[in-house]
Amino acid sequence: MRLLNKVILITGAGSGIGRSTALLFGKEGAHVIVNDLDAVKGEETVSEIQANGGEALFLQADVTDPDSVKTMVDRAIEACGRIDVLFNNAGISGVGALHELEPDQWDRVIRVNIRGVFLPSKYVIPHMMEKRSGSIINMSSCIAEIGLARRASYAATKGAVLALTKSMQVDYAPYQIRVNALLPGTILTPFVENYLKTSYDDPEAAIAALKSRQLSNELGTPEDVAQAALFLASDDSKFMMGSPLYVDGGVVFGKNA
Ligand code: NAP
């Protein structure tokens, strides 16, 4: 078991990549603290981990709200004594070229995807500093590296998360805290399924176009990303610091080769 006895907080773990990661971490011996906005989905993740023989606890919080996040972290520390790994996974999509976006639409994506990394980190890091140990995984995207049509707000947030990751790593390296980023390509999750349904007249044709962008000719699965998160959460990645880890079917580098 690669995460035996580690206490791991995953935000947005009621769905998609967060849920798959929570299930894998549970099987690998972690005590998983499952966060989500939606209590029903979060509790479902916990039940599934427990049904597989793992340990998990659900803590509802909105990652954009300081009081809500602080209470979640306090309760996690009360219940488990420490947080060894923080996976800042919660995020939302944003569709539209810059001029098409209303200011409120822009603000919402910025708020969830950047503030939603800032706040859990802000309240967890002092506990990691005290223990002089920790691993933080920030969810970026391969869109931080490539241009993609009509994703202005989303791309801005994922680029910011990548830059933030590197800066955090410099600040917290003296405390033996590692901070790395995950950069997935297109992963078939409820987030992408919803985007396909609402943005295209022919979702099947859209999926085919997305597949053709990837060298793999397939979309990624949440489990593909969960395996990469497992590596970053475990001590196997102890020499990785401030790194972007691509899980993208070759989208970023392959097409340019
Ligand atoms: P998903 O299935 O929609 O899961 C995201 C989860 O985050 C949902 O359960 C959502 O809850 C939760 N969430 C949203 N806002 C929240 C908030 N304010 N506080 C707490 N939880 C909140 O999406 P996913 O595809 O697994 O994406 C997970 C992460 O990977 C996101 O950061 C996304 O940007 C990133 N990513 C995804 C892909 C992809 O192709 N799927 C590619 C690159 C990066 P609700 O449903 O209740 O809102």
PDB file of C-alpha atoms and ligand atoms in Angstrom, residues 11-19 35-39 41-42 60-65 68-69 87-93 108 111-113 116 139-143 154 157-158 182-193 220 222 225 247, ligand 1:
ATOM      1  CA  THR A  11     -11.447  18.898  -2.704  1.00  0.00           C
ATOM      2  CA  GLY A  12     -14.254  18.283  -5.194  1.00  0.00           C
ATOM      3  CA  ALA A  13     -14.115  14.536  -4.493  1.00  0.00           C
ATOM      4  CA  GLY A  14     -17.824  13.925  -5.070  1.00  0.00           C
ATOM      5  CA  SER A  15     -17.380  13.473  -8.814  1.00  0.00           C
ATOM      6  CA  GLY A  16     -15.055  12.740 -11.717  1.00  0.00           C
ATOM      7  CA  ILE A  17     -11.293  12.849 -11.138  1.00  0.00           C
ATOM      8  CA  GLY A  18     -11.650  13.736  -7.439  1.00  0.00           C
ATOM      9  CA  ARG A  19     -13.887  10.746  -6.772  1.00  0.00           C
ATOM     10  CA  ASN A  35     -14.637  17.382   0.360  1.00  0.00           C
ATOM     11  CA  ASP A  36     -17.347  18.574  -2.000  1.00  0.00           C
ATOM     12  CA  LEU A  37     -19.947  21.290  -2.228  1.00  0.00           C
ATOM     13  CA  ASP A  38     -22.580  18.610  -2.725  1.00  0.00           C
ATOM     14  CA  ALA A  39     -23.090  16.480   0.405  1.00  0.00           C
ATOM     15  CA  LYS A  41     -22.175  13.117  -3.918  1.00  0.00           C
ATOM     16  CA  GLY A  42     -19.488  13.445  -1.252  1.00  0.00           C
ATOM     17  CA  GLN A  60     -18.741  19.649   3.172  1.00  0.00           C
ATOM     18  CA  ALA A  61     -17.249  23.028   2.267  1.00  0.00           C
ATOM     19  CA  ASP A  62     -17.307  25.607  -0.486  1.00  0.00           C
ATOM     20  CA  VAL A  63     -13.648  26.055  -1.455  1.00  0.00           C
ATOM     21  CA  THR A  64     -14.310  29.727  -2.295  1.00  0.00           C
ATOM     22  CA  ASP A  65     -15.542  30.608   1.187  1.00  0.00           C
ATOM     23  CA  SER A  68     -16.277  27.219   5.274  1.00  0.00           C
ATOM     24  CA  VAL A  69     -12.731  26.119   4.344  1.00  0.00           C
ATOM     25  CA  PHE A  87      -5.166  17.638  -3.430  1.00  0.00           C
ATOM     26  CA  ASN A  88      -6.663  20.934  -4.667  1.00  0.00           C
ATOM     27  CA  ASN A  89      -8.884  19.336  -7.300  1.00  0.00           C
ATOM     28  CA  ALA A  90     -12.238  21.197  -7.227  1.00  0.00           C
ATOM     29  CA  GLY A  91     -12.828  23.278 -10.318  1.00  0.00           C
ATOM     30  CA  ILE A  92     -15.408  24.381 -12.858  1.00  0.00           C
ATOM     31  CA  SER A  93     -15.314  24.926 -16.597  1.00  0.00           C
ATOM     32  CA  ARG A 108     -17.012  32.900 -11.145  1.00  0.00           C
ATOM     33  CA  ARG A 111     -13.085  32.517  -8.009  1.00  0.00           C
ATOM     34  CA  VAL A 112     -13.583  28.743  -7.950  1.00  0.00           C
ATOM     35  CA  ASN A 113     -10.443  27.728  -9.827  1.00  0.00           C
ATOM     36  CA  GLY A 116     -10.415  27.476  -4.520  1.00  0.00           C
ATOM     37  CA  MET A 139      -5.048  20.753 -10.398  1.00  0.00           C
ATOM     38  CA  SER A 140      -3.943  22.698 -13.462  1.00  0.00           C
ATOM     39  CA  SER A 141      -4.640  21.517 -17.028  1.00  0.00           C
ATOM     40  CA  CYS A 142      -2.723  21.088 -20.265  1.00  0.00           C
ATOM     41  CA  ILE A 143      -4.606  24.216 -21.347  1.00  0.00           C
ATOM     42  CA  TYR A 154     -10.605  28.604 -17.818  1.00  0.00           C
ATOM     43  CA  THR A 157      -7.127  30.059 -14.174  1.00  0.00           C
ATOM     44  CA  LYS A 158      -5.162  26.935 -15.034  1.00  0.00           C
ATOM     45  CA  LEU A 182      -1.284  17.899 -12.549  1.00  0.00           C
ATOM     46  CA  LEU A 183      -1.946  18.856 -16.180  1.00  0.00           C
ATOM     47  CA  PRO A 184      -4.584  16.523 -17.625  1.00  0.00           C
ATOM     48  CA  GLY A 185      -5.727  16.582 -21.237  1.00  0.00           C
ATOM     49  CA  THR A 186      -9.363  15.852 -22.003  1.00  0.00           C
ATOM     50  CA  ILE A 187     -10.676  13.370 -19.456  1.00  0.00           C
ATOM     51  CA  LEU A 188     -14.173  11.971 -19.818  1.00  0.00           C
ATOM     52  CA  THR A 189     -15.910  13.079 -16.592  1.00  0.00           C
ATOM     53  CA  PRO A 190     -19.325  14.619 -15.790  1.00  0.00           C
ATOM     54  CA  PHE A 191     -17.602  18.030 -16.210  1.00  0.00           C
ATOM     55  CA  VAL A 192     -16.709  17.254 -19.849  1.00  0.00           C
ATOM     56  CA  GLU A 193     -19.941  15.379 -20.608  1.00  0.00           C
ATOM     57  CA  GLY A 220      -8.379  10.012 -20.809  1.00  0.00           C
ATOM     58  CA  PRO A 222     -10.475   9.698 -14.340  1.00  0.00           C
ATOM     59  CA  VAL A 225      -5.342  11.020 -13.602  1.00  0.00           C
ATOM     60  CA  VAL A 247      -1.514  13.284 -18.232  1.00  0.00           C
TER      61      VAL A 247
HETATM   62  P1  NAP B   1     -16.314  17.277 -12.046  1.00  0.00           P
HETATM   63  O1  NAP B   1     -16.700  15.887 -12.371  1.00  0.00           O
HETATM   64  O2  NAP B   1     -17.275  18.383 -12.325  1.00  0.00           O
HETATM   65  O3  NAP B   1     -15.859  17.363 -10.515  1.00  0.00           O
HETATM   66  C1  NAP B   1     -15.534  18.583  -9.904  1.00  0.00           C
HETATM   67  C2  NAP B   1     -16.090  18.549  -8.500  1.00  0.00           C
HETATM   68  O4  NAP B   1     -15.733  19.793  -7.855  1.00  0.00           O
HETATM   69  C3  NAP B   1     -17.620  18.457  -8.480  1.00  0.00           C
HETATM   70  O5  NAP B   1     -18.026  17.455  -7.566  1.00  0.00           O
HETATM   71  C4  NAP B   1     -18.029  19.836  -8.012  1.00  0.00           C
HETATM   72  O6  NAP B   1     -19.221  19.843  -7.256  1.00  0.00           O
HETATM   73  C5  NAP B   1     -16.865  20.213  -7.107  1.00  0.00           C
HETATM   74  N1  NAP B   1     -16.861  21.650  -6.869  1.00  0.00           N
HETATM   75  C6  NAP B   1     -17.124  22.658  -7.763  1.00  0.00           C
HETATM   76  N2  NAP B   1     -17.091  23.829  -7.137  1.00  0.00           N
HETATM   77  C7  NAP B   1     -16.796  23.582  -5.834  1.00  0.00           C
HETATM   78  C8  NAP B   1     -16.650  24.403  -4.683  1.00  0.00           C
HETATM   79  N3  NAP B   1     -16.803  25.735  -4.767  1.00  0.00           N
HETATM   80  N4  NAP B   1     -16.355  23.812  -3.490  1.00  0.00           N
HETATM   81  C9  NAP B   1     -16.223  22.477  -3.404  1.00  0.00           C
HETATM   82  N5  NAP B   1     -16.370  21.644  -4.453  1.00  0.00           N
HETATM   83  C10 NAP B   1     -16.667  22.192  -5.650  1.00  0.00           C
HETATM   84  O7  NAP B   1     -14.967  17.706 -12.807  1.00  0.00           O
HETATM   85  P2  NAP B   1     -13.622  16.896 -13.205  1.00  0.00           P
HETATM   86  O8  NAP B   1     -13.596  16.773 -14.683  1.00  0.00           O
HETATM   87  O9  NAP B   1     -13.436  15.702 -12.346  1.00  0.00           O
HETATM   88  O10 NAP B   1     -12.561  18.037 -12.863  1.00  0.00           O
HETATM   89  C11 NAP B   1     -11.812  18.041 -11.645  1.00  0.00           C
HETATM   90  C12 NAP B   1     -10.664  19.025 -11.819  1.00  0.00           C
HETATM   91  O11 NAP B   1      -9.850  18.617 -12.919  1.00  0.00           O
HETATM   92  C13 NAP B   1     -11.106  20.460 -12.131  1.00  0.00           C
HETATM   93  O12 NAP B   1     -10.244  21.373 -11.457  1.00  0.00           O
HETATM   94  C14 NAP B   1     -10.885  20.575 -13.638  1.00  0.00           C
HETATM   95  O13 NAP B   1     -10.639  21.900 -14.044  1.00  0.00           O
HETATM   96  C15 NAP B   1      -9.647  19.711 -13.792  1.00  0.00           C
HETATM   97  N6  NAP B   1      -9.434  19.209 -15.153  1.00  0.00           N
HETATM   98  C16 NAP B   1     -10.386  18.452 -15.767  1.00  0.00           C
HETATM   99  C17 NAP B   1     -10.147  17.985 -17.060  1.00  0.00           C
HETATM  100  C18 NAP B   1     -11.153  17.149 -17.788  1.00  0.00           C
HETATM  101  O14 NAP B   1     -10.990  16.981 -19.011  1.00  0.00           O
HETATM  102  N7  NAP B   1     -12.159  16.598 -17.124  1.00  0.00           N
HETATM  103  C19 NAP B   1      -8.961  18.317 -17.720  1.00  0.00           C
HETATM  104  C20 NAP B   1      -8.009  19.095 -17.064  1.00  0.00           C
HETATM  105  C21 NAP B   1      -8.263  19.524 -15.761  1.00  0.00           C
HETATM  106  P3  NAP B   1     -20.590  20.266  -7.974  1.00  0.00           P
HETATM  107  O15 NAP B   1     -20.815  19.267  -9.059  1.00  0.00           O
HETATM  108  O16 NAP B   1     -21.555  20.208  -6.854  1.00  0.00           O
HETATM  109  O17 NAP B   1     -20.360  21.657  -8.530  1.00  0.00           O
END
